[in-house]
Tab-separated table of C-alpha atoms and ligand atoms in Angstrom:
chain	number	residue	atom	x	y	z
S	1	MET	CA	44.802	-17.409	20.052
S	2	SER	CA	41.217	-16.401	20.800
S	3	ASP	CA	38.629	-16.804	18.056
S	4	ARG	CA	37.824	-13.079	18.180
S	5	LEU	CA	37.735	-11.432	14.755
S	6	PRO	CA	40.524	-8.840	14.604
S	7	GLY	CA	39.475	-5.181	14.696
S	8	PHE	CA	40.286	-2.527	12.112
S	9	SER	CA	43.489	-1.233	13.760
S	10	THR	CA	44.816	-4.794	14.140
S	11	LEU	CA	44.091	-5.530	10.468
S	12	ALA	CA	45.802	-2.258	9.455
S	13	VAL	CA	49.025	-3.516	11.062
S	14	HIS	CA	48.842	-7.262	10.379
S	15	ALA	CA	46.471	-8.294	7.553
S	16	GLY	CA	48.255	-10.178	4.785
S	17	ALA	CA	51.680	-10.155	6.458
S	18	GLN	CA	53.631	-13.077	7.957
S	19	PRO	CA	57.253	-13.135	9.114
S	20	ASP	CA	59.330	-13.886	5.999
S	21	PRO	CA	59.570	-17.708	5.814
S	22	THR	CA	63.203	-17.650	4.623
S	23	THR	CA	64.796	-14.958	6.802
S	24	GLY	CA	62.323	-14.307	9.610
S	25	ALA	CA	62.135	-10.624	8.598
S	26	ARG	CA	59.170	-9.098	10.465
S	27	ALA	CA	58.551	-6.059	8.242
S	28	THR	CA	57.353	-7.101	4.782
S	29	PRO	CA	60.449	-7.358	2.551
S	30	ILE	CA	60.654	-5.445	-0.723
S	31	TYR	CA	60.826	-8.247	-3.316
S	32	GLN	CA	62.695	-6.112	-5.832
S	33	THR	CA	62.751	-8.676	-8.603
S	34	THR	CA	61.139	-8.819	-12.019
S	35	SER	CA	60.694	-12.593	-12.157
S	36	PHE	CA	60.506	-15.816	-10.147
S	37	VAL	CA	62.139	-19.215	-10.771
S	38	PHE	CA	59.745	-22.099	-11.569
S	39	ASN	CA	60.087	-25.425	-9.722
S	40	ASP	CA	59.903	-27.334	-13.013
S	41	ALA	CA	58.195	-27.308	-16.412
S	42	ASP	CA	54.860	-28.582	-15.045
S	43	HIS	CA	54.817	-25.870	-12.374
S	44	ALA	CA	55.492	-23.212	-15.023
S	45	ALA	CA	52.707	-24.552	-17.252
S	46	SER	CA	50.177	-24.634	-14.405
S	47	LEU	CA	50.983	-21.030	-13.443
S	48	PHE	CA	50.565	-19.837	-17.017
S	49	GLY	CA	47.296	-21.769	-17.397
S	50	LEU	CA	45.835	-20.299	-14.147
S	51	GLN	CA	45.612	-23.819	-12.652
S	52	ALA	CA	47.888	-22.777	-9.771
S	53	PHE	CA	48.495	-19.463	-8.006
S	54	GLY	CA	52.082	-18.267	-7.771
S	55	ASN	CA	54.603	-15.729	-8.908
S	56	ILE	CA	55.631	-15.446	-12.544
S	57	TYR	CA	56.604	-11.882	-13.382
S	58	THR	CA	56.121	-8.638	-11.415
S	59	ARG	CA	53.858	-7.092	-14.062
S	60	ILE	CA	51.269	-9.740	-13.084
S	61	GLY	CA	52.010	-10.074	-9.359
S	62	ASN	CA	54.703	-9.629	-6.704
S	63	PRO	CA	54.890	-10.885	-3.074
S	64	THR	CA	55.261	-7.372	-1.575
S	65	ASN	CA	52.287	-6.149	-3.605
S	66	ALA	CA	50.343	-9.271	-2.562
S	67	VAL	CA	50.587	-8.272	1.123
S	68	LEU	CA	49.242	-4.822	0.239
S	69	GLU	CA	46.398	-6.398	-1.748
S	70	GLU	CA	45.401	-8.714	1.078
S	71	ARG	CA	45.574	-5.906	3.623
S	72	VAL	CA	43.362	-3.479	1.710
S	73	ALA	CA	40.887	-6.269	0.830
S	74	ALA	CA	40.632	-7.025	4.567
S	75	LEU	CA	40.176	-3.361	5.537
S	76	GLU	CA	37.455	-2.871	2.896
S	77	GLY	CA	35.710	-6.193	3.554
S	78	GLY	CA	36.258	-7.465	-0.013
S	79	THR	CA	37.154	-10.942	-1.313
S	80	ALA	CA	40.366	-9.928	-3.147
S	81	ALA	CA	42.235	-6.897	-4.444
S	82	LEU	CA	44.674	-5.893	-7.159
S	83	ALA	CA	47.300	-3.179	-6.671
S	84	VAL	CA	48.299	-1.067	-9.680
S	85	ALA	CA	50.557	1.902	-10.408
S	86	SER	CA	48.104	4.741	-9.645
S	87	GLY	CA	44.497	5.554	-8.908
S	88	HIS	CA	43.936	6.395	-12.554
S	89	ALA	CA	45.370	3.042	-13.608
S	90	ALA	CA	42.876	1.350	-11.265
S	91	GLN	CA	40.004	3.140	-13.026
S	92	VAL	CA	41.195	2.097	-16.524
S	93	VAL	CA	41.714	-1.522	-15.489
S	94	VAL	CA	38.273	-1.749	-13.833
S	95	LEU	CA	36.363	-0.293	-16.772
S	96	GLN	CA	38.300	-2.349	-19.331
S	97	GLN	CA	36.761	-5.493	-17.808
S	98	LEU	CA	33.247	-4.039	-18.013
S	99	LEU	CA	32.898	-1.961	-21.188
S	100	GLN	CA	33.081	-2.778	-24.883
S	101	PRO	CA	33.419	0.028	-27.452
S	102	GLY	CA	30.104	1.880	-27.700
S	103	ASP	CA	29.103	1.063	-24.109
S	104	GLU	CA	28.218	3.629	-21.456
S	105	PHE	CA	28.858	4.154	-17.776
S	106	ILE	CA	27.162	6.648	-15.479
S	107	ALA	CA	29.406	8.823	-13.296
S	108	ALA	CA	28.627	11.284	-10.543
S	109	ARG	CA	29.439	14.793	-11.692
S	110	LYS	CA	31.248	15.619	-8.428
S	111	LEU	CA	34.582	13.864	-8.958
S	112	TYR	CA	38.315	14.345	-8.719
S	113	GLY	CA	39.256	16.726	-11.598
S	114	GLY	CA	41.628	14.159	-13.106
S	115	SER	CA	38.819	11.593	-13.253
S	116	ILE	CA	36.546	14.072	-15.057
S	117	ASN	CA	39.331	14.508	-17.636
S	118	GLN	CA	40.040	10.789	-17.933
S	119	PHE	CA	36.362	9.909	-18.386
S	120	THR	CA	35.580	12.752	-20.797
S	121	HIS	CA	38.591	12.588	-23.106
S	122	ALA	CA	40.835	9.509	-22.723
S	123	PHE	CA	37.973	7.018	-22.350
S	124	LYS	CA	36.133	8.493	-25.309
S	125	SER	CA	38.987	7.360	-27.536
S	126	PHE	CA	38.351	3.769	-26.315
S	127	GLY	CA	34.679	4.129	-27.257
S	128	TRP	CA	33.598	4.195	-23.589
S	129	ASN	CA	30.963	6.898	-23.132
S	130	VAL	CA	30.479	8.626	-19.797
S	131	VAL	CA	26.979	9.875	-18.913
S	132	TRP	CA	26.979	12.387	-16.036
S	133	ALA	CA	24.511	12.340	-13.150
S	134	ASP	CA	24.076	14.548	-10.103
S	135	PRO	CA	24.949	12.795	-6.821
S	136	ASP	CA	22.497	15.070	-4.982
S	137	ASP	CA	19.639	13.920	-7.270
S	138	ILE	CA	19.328	10.111	-7.159
S	139	ALA	CA	16.643	10.148	-9.880
S	140	SER	CA	19.214	11.578	-12.305
S	141	PHE	CA	21.064	8.225	-12.105
S	142	GLU	CA	17.856	6.311	-12.871
S	143	ARG	CA	17.132	8.538	-15.861
S	144	ALA	CA	20.656	7.980	-17.214
S	145	VAL	CA	20.321	4.168	-17.432
S	146	THR	CA	20.127	2.724	-20.985
S	147	PRO	CA	20.568	-0.825	-22.376
S	148	ARG	CA	24.264	0.047	-22.958
S	149	THR	CA	24.934	1.083	-19.349
S	150	LYS	CA	27.583	-1.225	-17.845
S	151	ALA	CA	28.505	0.446	-14.538
S	152	ILE	CA	27.888	3.344	-12.161
S	153	PHE	CA	30.879	5.253	-10.730
S	154	ILE	CA	30.760	7.542	-7.667
S	155	GLU	CA	33.079	8.890	-4.950
S	156	SER	CA	32.114	8.146	-1.317
S	157	ILE	CA	33.374	11.525	-0.113
S	158	ALA	CA	33.515	13.616	-3.263
S	159	ASN	CA	36.200	15.969	-4.476
S	160	PRO	CA	36.649	18.862	-4.178
S	161	ALA	CA	34.105	19.947	-1.523
S	162	GLY	CA	34.099	16.806	0.622
S	163	SER	CA	30.381	16.204	-0.003
S	164	ILE	CA	28.969	12.853	1.135
S	165	THR	CA	27.334	10.554	-1.417
S	166	ASP	CA	24.265	8.457	-0.573
S	167	ILE	CA	25.911	5.151	-1.520
S	168	GLU	CA	22.930	2.972	-0.524
S	169	ALA	CA	20.451	4.943	-2.645
S	170	ILE	CA	22.716	4.767	-5.704
S	171	SER	CA	23.434	1.069	-5.109
S	172	THR	CA	19.674	0.460	-5.312
S	173	VAL	CA	19.646	2.122	-8.742
S	174	ALA	CA	22.622	-0.005	-9.832
S	175	ARG	CA	20.991	-3.218	-8.621
S	176	LYS	CA	17.762	-2.408	-10.477
S	177	ALA	CA	19.741	-1.678	-13.656
S	178	GLY	CA	21.739	-4.929	-13.252
S	179	VAL	CA	25.106	-3.150	-13.281
S	180	PRO	CA	27.884	-2.978	-10.676
S	181	LEU	CA	28.402	0.064	-8.458
S	182	ILE	CA	32.027	1.247	-8.399
S	183	VAL	CA	32.957	3.509	-5.474
S	184	ASP	CA	36.148	5.585	-5.399
S	185	ASN	CA	36.840	5.556	-1.653
S	186	THR	CA	40.049	7.619	-1.799
S	187	LEU	CA	38.967	10.599	0.317
S	188	ALA	CA	37.271	8.516	3.015
S	189	SER	CA	39.603	5.523	3.295
S	190	PRO	CA	38.058	2.380	4.811
S	191	TYR	CA	38.658	3.859	8.281
S	192	LEU	CA	35.810	6.335	7.702
S	193	ILE	CA	33.581	4.523	5.186
S	194	ARG	CA	33.460	0.915	3.956
S	195	PRO	CA	31.412	1.186	0.732
S	196	ILE	CA	30.935	-2.591	0.418
S	197	ASP	CA	28.876	-2.495	3.642
S	198	HIS	CA	26.557	-0.051	1.817
S	199	GLY	CA	26.153	-1.981	-1.455
S	200	ALA	CA	29.281	-1.242	-3.532
S	201	ASP	CA	30.407	-4.086	-5.834
S	202	ILE	CA	33.863	-2.691	-6.602
S	203	VAL	CA	35.965	-0.217	-4.587
S	204	VAL	CA	38.871	1.718	-6.095
S	205	HIS	CA	41.479	3.884	-4.407
S	206	SER	CA	44.254	6.216	-5.194
S	207	LEU	CA	46.709	4.780	-2.636
S	208	THR	CA	48.672	7.967	-3.276
S	209	LYS	CA	46.414	9.820	-0.834
S	210	PHE	CA	45.314	8.814	2.708
S	211	LEU	CA	46.193	5.095	2.529
S	212	GLY	CA	49.868	5.735	1.745
S	213	GLY	CA	49.345	8.972	3.573
S	214	HIS	CA	52.773	10.617	3.430
S	215	GLY	CA	52.826	12.198	-0.027
S	216	ASN	CA	55.729	10.047	-1.178
S	217	SER	CA	54.434	7.218	-3.415
S	218	LEU	CA	51.876	6.778	-6.186
S	219	GLY	CA	49.673	3.708	-6.232
S	220	GLY	CA	46.154	2.486	-6.871
S	221	ILE	CA	44.053	-0.505	-5.869
S	222	ILE	CA	40.908	-2.336	-6.950
S	223	VAL	CA	38.860	-4.259	-4.361
S	224	ASP	CA	36.378	-6.931	-5.473
S	225	ALA	CA	33.367	-7.173	-3.139
S	226	GLY	CA	32.512	-10.589	-4.578
S	227	THR	CA	28.859	-9.561	-4.710
S	228	PHE	CA	28.110	-9.235	-8.423
S	229	ASP	CA	26.942	-12.068	-10.689
S	230	TRP	CA	28.813	-11.467	-13.973
S	231	SER	CA	27.166	-14.301	-15.877
S	232	THR	CA	23.633	-12.937	-16.240
S	233	GLY	CA	22.486	-11.585	-19.573
S	234	GLY	CA	25.851	-11.888	-21.355
S	235	LYS	CA	26.592	-8.264	-20.464
S	236	TYR	CA	30.127	-8.899	-19.223
S	237	PRO	CA	31.820	-11.201	-21.779
S	238	MET	CA	35.327	-10.624	-20.311
S	239	LEU	CA	34.102	-12.491	-17.212
S	240	SER	CA	31.461	-14.861	-18.543
S	241	GLU	CA	32.832	-16.028	-21.929
S	242	PRO	CA	35.692	-18.514	-22.599
S	243	ARG	CA	39.120	-16.806	-22.629
S	244	PRO	CA	41.208	-17.898	-25.618
S	245	GLU	CA	44.492	-16.918	-23.912
S	246	TYR	CA	43.722	-19.261	-20.968
S	247	HIS	CA	42.635	-22.456	-22.786
S	248	GLY	CA	39.002	-21.337	-22.917
S	249	ILE	CA	38.333	-21.008	-19.176
S	250	ARG	CA	35.502	-18.750	-18.041
S	251	LEU	CA	36.687	-16.489	-15.223
S	252	GLN	CA	33.373	-16.198	-13.354
S	253	GLU	CA	32.789	-19.965	-13.491
S	254	THR	CA	36.359	-20.782	-12.377
S	255	PHE	CA	36.970	-18.083	-9.750
S	256	GLY	CA	33.486	-17.339	-8.401
S	257	ASN	CA	33.358	-14.485	-5.918
S	258	PHE	CA	36.836	-13.149	-6.731
S	259	ALA	CA	36.555	-13.465	-10.544
S	260	PHE	CA	36.551	-9.699	-11.016
S	261	ALA	CA	39.875	-9.250	-9.189
S	262	ILE	CA	41.324	-12.105	-11.281
S	263	ALA	CA	40.070	-10.518	-14.521
S	264	CYS	CA	41.680	-7.211	-13.543
S	265	ARG	CA	44.991	-9.027	-12.957
S	266	VAL	CA	45.193	-11.563	-15.781
S	267	LEU	CA	43.466	-9.513	-18.507
S	268	GLY	CA	43.827	-5.873	-17.364
S	269	LEU	CA	47.163	-5.557	-15.593
S	270	ARG	CA	48.852	-8.268	-17.681
S	271	ASP	CA	47.924	-6.623	-20.990
S	272	LEU	CA	47.765	-2.903	-20.181
S	273	GLY	CA	50.836	-3.051	-17.919
S	274	PRO	CA	50.439	-0.429	-15.140
S	275	ALA	CA	52.238	-2.489	-12.468
S	276	LEU	CA	52.966	-1.049	-9.013
S	277	SER	CA	56.622	-0.940	-7.993
S	278	PRO	CA	57.247	-3.231	-4.956
S	279	PHE	CA	59.110	-0.318	-3.374
S	280	ASN	CA	55.955	1.812	-3.529
S	281	ALA	CA	53.927	-1.117	-2.168
S	282	PHE	CA	56.301	-1.206	0.830
S	283	MET	CA	55.969	2.543	1.427
S	284	ILE	CA	52.162	2.341	1.212
S	285	LEU	CA	52.006	-0.706	3.518
S	286	THR	CA	54.023	1.210	6.098
S	287	GLY	CA	51.602	4.116	5.752
S	288	ILE	CA	48.554	1.882	6.210
S	289	GLU	CA	49.847	0.652	9.594
S	290	THR	CA	49.041	4.101	11.068
S	291	LEU	CA	45.913	4.806	8.970
S	292	PRO	CA	43.448	4.751	11.924
S	293	LEU	CA	45.598	7.128	14.002
S	294	ARG	CA	46.284	9.512	11.138
S	295	MET	CA	42.742	9.540	9.803
S	296	GLN	CA	41.241	10.406	13.168
S	297	LYS	CA	43.724	13.268	13.614
S	298	HIS	CA	43.086	14.469	10.015
S	299	CYS	CA	39.338	14.591	10.737
S	300	ASP	CA	39.614	16.227	14.165
S	301	ASN	CA	41.937	18.921	12.766
S	302	ALA	CA	39.692	19.464	9.733
S	303	LYS	CA	36.657	20.029	11.942
S	304	ALA	CA	38.541	22.574	14.085
S	305	VAL	CA	39.801	24.443	11.001
S	306	ALA	CA	36.335	24.407	9.370
S	307	GLU	CA	34.788	25.842	12.560
S	308	PHE	CA	37.425	28.585	12.662
S	309	LEU	CA	36.810	29.500	8.999
S	310	ALA	CA	33.031	29.476	9.446
S	311	GLY	CA	33.424	32.201	12.089
S	312	HIS	CA	35.853	34.387	10.108
S	313	PRO	CA	34.535	37.673	8.607
S	314	ALA	CA	36.467	37.281	5.313
S	315	VAL	CA	34.894	33.880	4.621
S	316	ALA	CA	31.642	33.687	2.642
S	317	ALA	CA	30.893	29.976	3.117
S	318	VAL	CA	32.487	26.735	4.326
S	319	ASN	CA	31.576	23.381	2.761
S	320	TYR	CA	32.480	20.770	5.358
S	321	ALA	CA	30.070	17.905	5.990
S	322	GLY	CA	31.302	17.666	9.583
S	323	LEU	CA	29.691	21.017	10.454
S	324	ALA	CA	26.197	20.683	11.941
S	325	SER	CA	24.940	23.423	9.574
S	326	ASP	CA	26.243	21.713	6.398
S	327	LYS	CA	23.778	20.298	3.874
S	328	TYR	CA	25.629	16.950	3.921
S	329	ASN	CA	25.733	16.682	7.736
S	330	GLN	CA	22.899	14.099	7.899
S	331	LEU	CA	24.661	11.895	5.338
S	332	ALA	CA	27.963	12.383	7.186
S	333	ARG	CA	26.377	11.190	10.441
S	334	LYS	CA	25.077	8.094	8.672
S	335	TYR	CA	28.083	7.136	6.506
S	336	ALA	CA	31.101	8.645	8.290
S	337	PRO	CA	30.305	8.929	12.009
S	338	LYS	CA	34.003	9.011	13.035
S	339	GLY	CA	34.640	12.134	10.957
S	340	ALA	CA	33.775	13.717	7.617
S	341	GLY	CA	37.266	13.486	6.132
S	342	ALA	CA	39.945	16.126	5.789
S	343	VAL	CA	39.357	17.597	2.332
S	344	PHE	CA	36.898	20.459	1.987
S	345	THR	CA	36.384	23.826	0.350
S	346	PHE	CA	35.462	27.317	1.414
S	347	SER	CA	34.784	30.505	-0.491
S	348	LEU	CA	36.002	33.999	0.188
S	349	LYS	CA	33.979	37.191	0.089
S	350	GLY	CA	36.755	38.697	-2.059
S	351	GLY	CA	36.164	36.109	-4.868
S	352	TYR	CA	38.829	34.843	-7.279
S	353	ASP	CA	41.483	37.474	-6.361
S	354	ALA	CA	41.093	36.821	-2.636
S	355	GLY	CA	41.488	33.068	-3.265
S	356	VAL	CA	44.707	33.559	-5.215
S	357	SER	CA	46.033	36.003	-2.587
S	358	LEU	CA	45.256	33.650	0.328
S	359	VAL	CA	47.089	30.781	-1.318
S	360	SER	CA	50.177	32.963	-1.810
S	361	LYS	CA	50.223	34.167	1.831
S	362	LEU	CA	49.908	30.789	3.565
S	363	GLN	CA	53.211	29.535	4.977
S	364	LEU	CA	52.564	26.248	6.786
S	365	PHE	CA	50.133	25.012	4.105
S	366	SER	CA	51.850	23.771	0.940
S	367	HIS	CA	50.413	25.013	-2.337
S	368	LEU	CA	50.249	21.909	-4.483
S	369	ALA	CA	47.974	19.484	-6.349
S	370	ASN	CA	47.523	16.600	-3.938
S	371	VAL	CA	45.412	15.567	-0.959
S	372	GLY	CA	45.841	13.097	1.890
S	373	ASP	CA	49.381	14.017	2.960
S	374	THR	CA	50.512	14.293	6.607
S	375	ARG	CA	51.171	17.953	5.683
S	376	SER	CA	48.350	20.457	5.207
S	377	LEU	CA	47.788	21.417	1.584
S	378	VAL	CA	45.956	24.183	-0.239
S	379	ILE	CA	44.910	24.719	-3.838
S	380	HIS	CA	42.661	27.014	-5.837
S	381	PRO	CA	40.802	24.451	-8.027
S	382	ALA	CA	39.426	26.935	-10.584
S	383	SER	CA	42.927	27.916	-11.738
S	384	THR	CA	44.473	24.404	-11.448
S	385	THR	CA	42.800	20.977	-11.031
S	386	HIS	CA	39.450	22.061	-12.508
S	387	SER	CA	40.772	24.734	-14.917
S	388	GLN	CA	39.837	22.626	-17.967
S	389	LEU	CA	36.114	23.000	-17.162
S	390	ASP	CA	34.021	25.937	-18.345
S	391	ASP	CA	32.618	28.274	-15.663
S	392	ALA	CA	29.223	26.564	-15.405
S	393	ALA	CA	30.815	23.101	-15.080
S	394	LYS	CA	33.256	24.473	-12.471
S	395	VAL	CA	30.368	25.656	-10.316
S	396	LYS	CA	28.453	22.381	-10.839
S	397	SER	CA	31.430	20.309	-9.718
S	398	GLY	CA	31.985	22.504	-6.647
S	399	ALA	CA	35.040	24.361	-7.958
S	400	GLY	CA	33.725	27.869	-8.624
S	401	PRO	CA	36.170	30.790	-9.078
S	402	ASP	CA	35.965	31.932	-5.412
S	403	VAL	CA	36.555	28.437	-3.974
S	404	VAL	CA	39.717	27.332	-2.116
S	405	ARG	CA	40.313	23.642	-1.314
S	406	LEU	CA	42.159	22.466	1.788
S	407	SER	CA	43.526	19.032	2.684
S	408	ILE	CA	44.143	19.181	6.407
S	409	GLY	CA	47.224	17.378	7.724
S	410	ILE	CA	48.183	16.001	11.119
S	411	GLU	CA	50.079	19.025	12.466
S	412	ASP	CA	48.874	20.869	15.615
S	413	LYS	CA	45.526	22.440	14.779
S	414	GLU	CA	46.476	25.686	16.589
S	415	ASP	CA	49.360	26.177	14.123
S	416	LEU	CA	47.109	25.589	11.113
S	417	ILE	CA	44.537	28.079	12.402
S	418	ALA	CA	47.254	30.663	13.133
S	419	ASP	CA	48.581	30.334	9.575
S	420	LEU	CA	45.107	30.809	8.081
S	421	GLU	CA	44.460	33.736	10.415
S	422	GLN	CA	47.580	35.633	9.299
S	423	ALA	CA	46.894	34.892	5.612
S	424	LEU	CA	43.237	35.963	5.796
S	425	GLY	CA	43.872	39.022	7.936
S	426	ALA	CA	46.925	40.437	6.235
R	1	PLP	C1	44.161	11.416	-6.740
R	1	PLP	C2	42.861	10.819	-7.000
R	1	PLP	C3	42.662	9.924	-8.060
R	1	PLP	C4	43.764	9.567	-9.024
R	1	PLP	O1	44.791	8.886	-8.379
R	1	PLP	P1	46.325	8.908	-8.863
R	1	PLP	O2	46.991	8.017	-7.875
R	1	PLP	O3	46.785	10.330	-8.824
R	1	PLP	O4	46.318	8.370	-10.267
R	1	PLP	C5	41.404	9.371	-8.226
R	1	PLP	N1	40.392	9.688	-7.419
R	1	PLP	C6	40.539	10.544	-6.381
R	1	PLP	C7	39.367	10.849	-5.508
R	1	PLP	C8	41.764	11.133	-6.142
R	1	PLP	O5	41.897	11.991	-5.115
């Protein structure tokens, strides 16, 4: 073996996986078991006391899921990761380690519609208060910081319009405030953007989207960058204070630069319970093996479709950061030089009615609420994913009434353009 560090495509296929030591199986087996036999009483006690790493019960960890965790940690450049049942579960588990009732976190206003809902309503009932900021106005993050701020949450490529966030500028605000920066990297995937390289302390994903990539399995993951010091100022007691359920150990002191991933596992996942099925972990691992190939094709197709739409007389505007004329093109060149992703929006001169009509006439595009599938997808956010927002908030989050969102798949781009052409022209 050479001492070359493996490249991204090699890690996508191999990171975390070994031939199965018992059977020699080359693909990662699905360890479809709830629990694992202890060697003896001492072994069991050391596992429960966090003195040894090993398998206990699939709600806390599973060998198939462990391969997925190691692979995504390697692709993102983090120290460790924790897989959970969905992207939303990842967000709950992360914030549970950081916020006490009455605390605040700052979130970019341009977010996945489900995250806006989760932050506004579900988290409020836990006493976690979201304060919104505008990702196009970095000073709005600075103004939002208070003594109760415990984290900043942004998307790297933001739903629904595929806008690019200035991660480095916001990480500077987070550093000054002494709080971690959490980046939802779902729409970019680590193939396009690695937020840790730009100052993120925690990366979360909905594995359901581009990482799994085939629209067949839900999952989520949390990646610990290992960069944040949780012990300063007593702001993060879950990490810095003695844990009664683990004989008084302090997680930061014991686990150092992967303490956050451990906290998410042994406090968050163990107690809240959103475990990922090993079967889904297997499906997502298989998807990740082709991530670099798929992602490049997704981006190349998206650019071709965006260029076609930009030249069509029925189209009022196209929001795709990969277009030279787009307001996010500079940021796209800096953060995502291989491509600006495959999710973007455009608006029609005919407004709301034209949007609804287009969606009903498309044949190759599937009308559904998902992104990051091999298949091309279409949705009208104002009447679906963002329908809970009032009109002003819809426009602010990029989901105005005339807006249509596309997630471009890996079909032949000529077929996608032909489908749009017949639906727009008819
Ligand atoms: C889908 C999505 C989520 C939520 O993930 P689930 O797996 O559906 O729970 C979070 N953030 C973004 C950007 C998403 O696209």
